[in-house]
């Protein structure tokens, strides 16, 4: 009886040793348990009347943040993959320098500037934030898709053509699966950058985890800033680890023997 | 099976293949050989339209190859290359199944075919079918490459220096496998190489190319005994000529049946070159010969190797 309990306990501790699960628990703890930390923040910042951000729940802010990053990354991903595939086809090869320049330019703009330009055009709220983030996340994805497709060995391409695969078949079954691990690294970079950048989007009225940070900064409430930053940080770490896990699945064939 | 009629190919101003006419018969093992830049790989790749010819006609099974869709044509021809090009994210089984899958074979049929092919190329099916290519040695990878090329029972097998990157021992083993595969399947094979010994060993016909033209085409024996030009004689290698002549004949063809001699015997199916090597290394002037059943069949004398040479 006690033996099985020990085994169960050991398995529990083993799960905690998995950084992905651990960071997930930390994230969930911060999102759901922030009110419980109110006394801690009160003790840390005794001069503040309201030591806990309570205008909105951290759950709502997190969901809004994740939706914004998810939607903008999905747009970047679709455009980035299409652009990357296009410039590696024979028909699109000439456009490659142009596409690379445009995409690189997109990233040299500071996101705050893109937001500032987008507001007069699109108004306040989630729309300018979505566009700014999508543009900002495009470069790492496009670059990585191109690099991934180019990493497919010449012999593999020639064999695929030589045995009679169609252009579409070669792209879908050979080039993209082999490019996926490299491309995923670009998506990972893009998403992680955007998790941080999305916080800034609260300056134009988008609801994100940046809201407590912005409100805290303008109202000299360091506790708010800290609360927002903690959740953003935990979200970034958890997402990064999740991508790492996904990447290991995509290039399984590099390690497994069966 | 494949016919070239006055075929030409040029890149810009340089003519890579010019006025090439060649007829490859069904079941033939045709080896294209020549120095680099002789157009041998271009010639091979024109057959499955990886390179399009500029002039003349190429016929496959009686029809101009342009009358086929390139993909459909390629699926009827196996293709194996020096860099092998196995799909690294697919298992051995999935790699071999590539063309049958494109052709829409049933799962059961594909499975059986994979088992059969792994056996044919000398790999244990249960051990290797689930492995990924990078867990295989170079020789094993090329065996899988050959199996993939043969998977859909192609009418023609095209091979571009398939053993060029392998070590001599592995290359030797794979050449022996190829002869066995050719004999067992009866597939027409067109193979490109720059290795004369490989050409002599494998080819039922050798086509020597020089600057995009055929310098000579014929059986290994014809080419070795009657080189058509100085270029061919040089290319065969004047120093090696005698040894190469010995390598196209077997001990059985020249032994003295019924005689007996002492010592370790040699098989009647071995080449005369092998016999010479044994004679020299043993400092002997004769060797006992055994037949296919292992029983004594006769004796080969050192002098027998040179009798009747032109």
Coordinates of N, CA, C and O in Angstrom, one line a residue, chain B residues 192-253:
Chain B
X192 N 25.3 4.7 -65.8 CA 26.4 5.6 -66.2 C 27.5 5.3 -65.2 O 27.2 5.2 -64.0
X193 N 28.7 5.3 -65.6 CA 29.8 5.1 -64.7 C 31.1 5.8 -65.4 O 31.1 6.0 -66.6
X194 N 32.1 6.0 -64.6 CA 33.4 6.3 -65.2 C 34.5 5.3 -64.9 O 35.6 5.5 -65.2
X195 N 34.0 4.2 -64.3 CA 34.9 3.1 -63.9 C 34.8 2.0 -64.9 O 33.8 1.3 -65.0
X196 N 36.0 1.8 -65.6 CA 36.0 0.8 -66.7 C 35.8 -0.6 -66.2 O 35.1 -1.4 -66.8
X197 N 36.4 -0.9 -65.0 CA 36.2 -2.3 -64.5 C 34.7 -2.6 -64.2 O 34.2 -3.6 -64.4
X198 N 34.0 -1.5 -63.7 CA 32.6 -1.7 -63.4 C 31.8 -1.9 -64.7 O 31.0 -2.8 -64.8
X199 N 32.2 -1.1 -65.8 CA 31.5 -1.3 -67.0 C 31.7 -2.7 -67.6 O 30.8 -3.3 -68.1
X200 N 33.0 -3.2 -67.5 CA 33.2 -4.5 -68.1 C 32.5 -5.6 -67.3 O 32.0 -6.5 -67.9
X201 N 32.5 -5.4 -66.0 CA 31.8 -6.4 -65.2 C 30.3 -6.5 -65.4 O 29.7 -7.5 -65.4
X202 N 29.7 -5.3 -65.4 CA 28.2 -5.3 -65.4 C 27.6 -5.3 -66.8 O 26.6 -5.9 -67.1
X203 N 28.3 -4.6 -67.8 CA 27.6 -4.3 -69.1 C 27.5 -5.5 -70.0 O 28.4 -6.3 -70.1
X204 N 26.3 -5.7 -70.6 CA 26.2 -6.6 -71.7 C 26.6 -5.8 -72.9 O 27.0 -6.4 -73.9
X205 N 26.5 -4.5 -72.8 CA 27.0 -3.6 -73.9 C 27.5 -2.4 -73.3 O 27.0 -1.8 -72.3
X206 N 28.7 -1.9 -73.8 CA 29.3 -0.7 -73.3 C 29.3 0.3 -74.4 O 29.6 0.0 -75.6
X207 N 28.8 1.5 -74.0 CA 28.8 2.6 -75.0 C 29.8 3.7 -74.5 O 29.6 4.2 -73.4
X208 N 30.9 3.9 -75.2 CA 31.9 4.8 -74.8 C 31.6 6.2 -75.5 O 31.5 6.2 -76.7
X209 N 31.4 7.2 -74.7 CA 31.1 8.5 -75.2 C 32.3 9.4 -75.1 O 33.1 9.3 -74.1
X210 N 32.5 10.3 -76.1 CA 33.5 11.3 -76.1 C 33.0 12.6 -76.6 O 32.5 12.6 -77.8
X211 N 33.0 13.6 -75.9 CA 32.5 14.9 -76.3 C 31.1 14.8 -77.0 O 30.9 15.4 -78.0
X212 N 30.2 14.1 -76.3 CA 28.9 14.1 -76.8 C 28.6 13.2 -78.0 O 27.5 13.1 -78.5
X213 N 29.6 12.4 -78.4 CA 29.4 11.5 -79.5 C 29.8 10.1 -79.0 O 30.6 9.9 -78.1
X214 N 29.3 9.1 -79.7 CA 29.6 7.7 -79.4 C 31.0 7.4 -80.0 O 31.1 7.5 -81.3
X215 N 31.9 7.1 -79.2 CA 33.3 6.7 -79.7 C 33.3 5.2 -80.1 O 33.9 4.9 -81.1
X216 N 32.6 4.4 -79.4 CA 32.4 3.0 -79.7 C 31.3 2.4 -78.9 O 31.1 2.7 -77.7
X217 N 30.5 1.5 -79.5 CA 29.5 0.7 -78.7 C 29.7 -0.7 -79.1 O 29.8 -1.1 -80.2
X218 N 29.6 -1.6 -78.1 CA 29.8 -3.0 -78.3 C 29.9 -3.8 -77.0 O 29.8 -3.2 -75.9
X219 N 30.0 -5.1 -77.2 CA 30.1 -5.9 -76.0 C 31.5 -5.7 -75.4 O 32.4 -5.2 -76.1
X220 N 31.7 -6.0 -74.1 CA 33.0 -5.7 -73.5 C 34.1 -6.4 -74.3 O 35.2 -5.8 -74.5
X221 N 33.8 -7.6 -74.8 CA 34.9 -8.3 -75.5 C 35.3 -7.6 -76.8 O 36.4 -7.4 -77.1
X222 N 34.2 -7.1 -77.5 CA 34.5 -6.3 -78.8 C 35.3 -5.1 -78.5 O 36.3 -4.8 -79.2
X223 N 35.0 -4.4 -77.4 CA 35.7 -3.2 -77.2 C 37.1 -3.4 -76.7 O 38.0 -2.7 -77.1
X224 N 37.3 -4.5 -76.0 CA 38.6 -4.7 -75.5 C 39.5 -5.3 -76.6 O 40.7 -5.0 -76.7
X225 N 38.9 -6.1 -77.4 CA 39.8 -6.7 -78.5 C 39.9 -5.9 -79.7 O 40.9 -6.0 -80.4
X226 N 38.9 -5.1 -80.0 CA 39.0 -4.3 -81.2 C 38.6 -2.8 -80.9 O 37.6 -2.3 -81.4
X227 N 39.4 -2.1 -80.1 CA 39.1 -0.7 -79.9 C 39.1 0.1 -81.2 O 40.0 -0.1 -82.0
X228 N 38.0 0.9 -81.4 CA 37.8 1.5 -82.7 C 38.7 2.7 -82.9 O 38.9 3.1 -84.0
X229 N 39.3 3.3 -81.9 CA 40.2 4.5 -82.1 C 41.2 4.5 -81.0 O 41.2 3.8 -80.0
X230 N 42.2 5.4 -81.2 CA 43.2 5.6 -80.1 C 42.5 6.1 -78.8 O 42.9 5.7 -77.7
X231 N 41.5 6.9 -79.0 CA 40.8 7.4 -77.8 C 40.3 6.3 -77.0 O 40.5 6.2 -75.8
X232 N 39.6 5.3 -77.6 CA 39.0 4.2 -76.9 C 40.1 3.4 -76.3 O 40.0 3.0 -75.1
X233 N 41.2 3.1 -77.0 CA 42.3 2.3 -76.5 C 42.9 3.0 -75.3 O 43.2 2.4 -74.3
X234 N 43.1 4.3 -75.4 CA 43.6 5.1 -74.2 C 42.6 5.0 -73.0 O 43.0 4.9 -71.9
X235 N 41.3 5.2 -73.4 CA 40.3 5.2 -72.3 C 40.2 3.8 -71.6 O 40.1 3.8 -70.4
X236 N 40.3 2.8 -72.4 CA 40.3 1.4 -71.7 C 41.5 1.3 -70.8 O 41.5 0.6 -69.8
X237 N 42.6 1.9 -71.2 CA 43.8 1.9 -70.5 C 44.7 0.8 -71.1 O 44.5 -0.4 -70.9
X238 N 45.8 1.3 -71.8 CA 46.6 0.3 -72.5 C 47.3 -0.6 -71.5 O 47.5 -1.8 -71.8
X239 N 47.7 -0.1 -70.4 CA 48.5 -0.9 -69.4 C 47.6 -2.0 -68.8 O 48.1 -3.0 -68.5
X240 N 46.3 -1.7 -68.7 CA 45.4 -2.6 -68.0 C 44.7 -3.6 -69.0 O 44.0 -4.5 -68.6
X241 N 45.0 -3.3 -70.3 CA 44.2 -4.0 -71.3 C 44.2 -5.6 -71.1 O 43.2 -6.2 -71.2
X242 N 45.4 -6.1 -70.9 CA 45.5 -7.6 -70.7 C 44.7 -8.1 -69.6 O 44.0 -9.1 -69.7
X243 N 44.8 -7.4 -68.4 CA 44.1 -7.8 -67.2 C 42.6 -7.7 -67.5 O 41.8 -8.6 -67.0
X244 N 42.2 -6.7 -68.2 CA 40.7 -6.5 -68.5 C 40.2 -7.6 -69.4 O 39.1 -8.1 -69.3
X245 N 41.1 -8.0 -70.4 CA 40.7 -9.1 -71.2 C 40.5 -10.4 -70.4 O 39.6 -11.1 -70.6
X246 N 41.4 -10.6 -69.4 CA 41.3 -11.8 -68.6 C 40.0 -11.7 -67.8 O 39.4 -12.7 -67.4
X247 N 39.5 -10.5 -67.4 CA 38.4 -10.4 -66.5 C 37.1 -10.7 -67.2 O 36.0 -10.8 -66.6
X248 N 37.1 -10.7 -68.6 CA 35.8 -11.0 -69.2 C 35.6 -12.5 -69.6 O 34.7 -12.9 -70.2
X249 N 36.6 -13.3 -69.2 CA 36.5 -14.8 -69.5 C 36.6 -15.5 -68.2 O 37.3 -15.1 -67.3
X250 N 35.9 -16.7 -68.2 CA 35.9 -17.5 -67.0 C 36.9 -18.6 -67.2 O 37.3 -19.0 -68.3
X251 N 37.3 -19.1 -66.0 CA 38.3 -20.3 -66.0 C 37.7 -21.5 -66.8 O 38.4 -22.1 -67.5
X252 N 36.4 -21.7 -66.6 CA 35.8 -22.8 -67.3 C 35.9 -22.8 -68.8 O 36.0 -23.9 -69.4
X253 N 36.0 -21.6 -69.4 CA 36.1 -21.5 -70.9 C 37.5 -22.0 -71.4 O 37.6 -22.3 -72.5

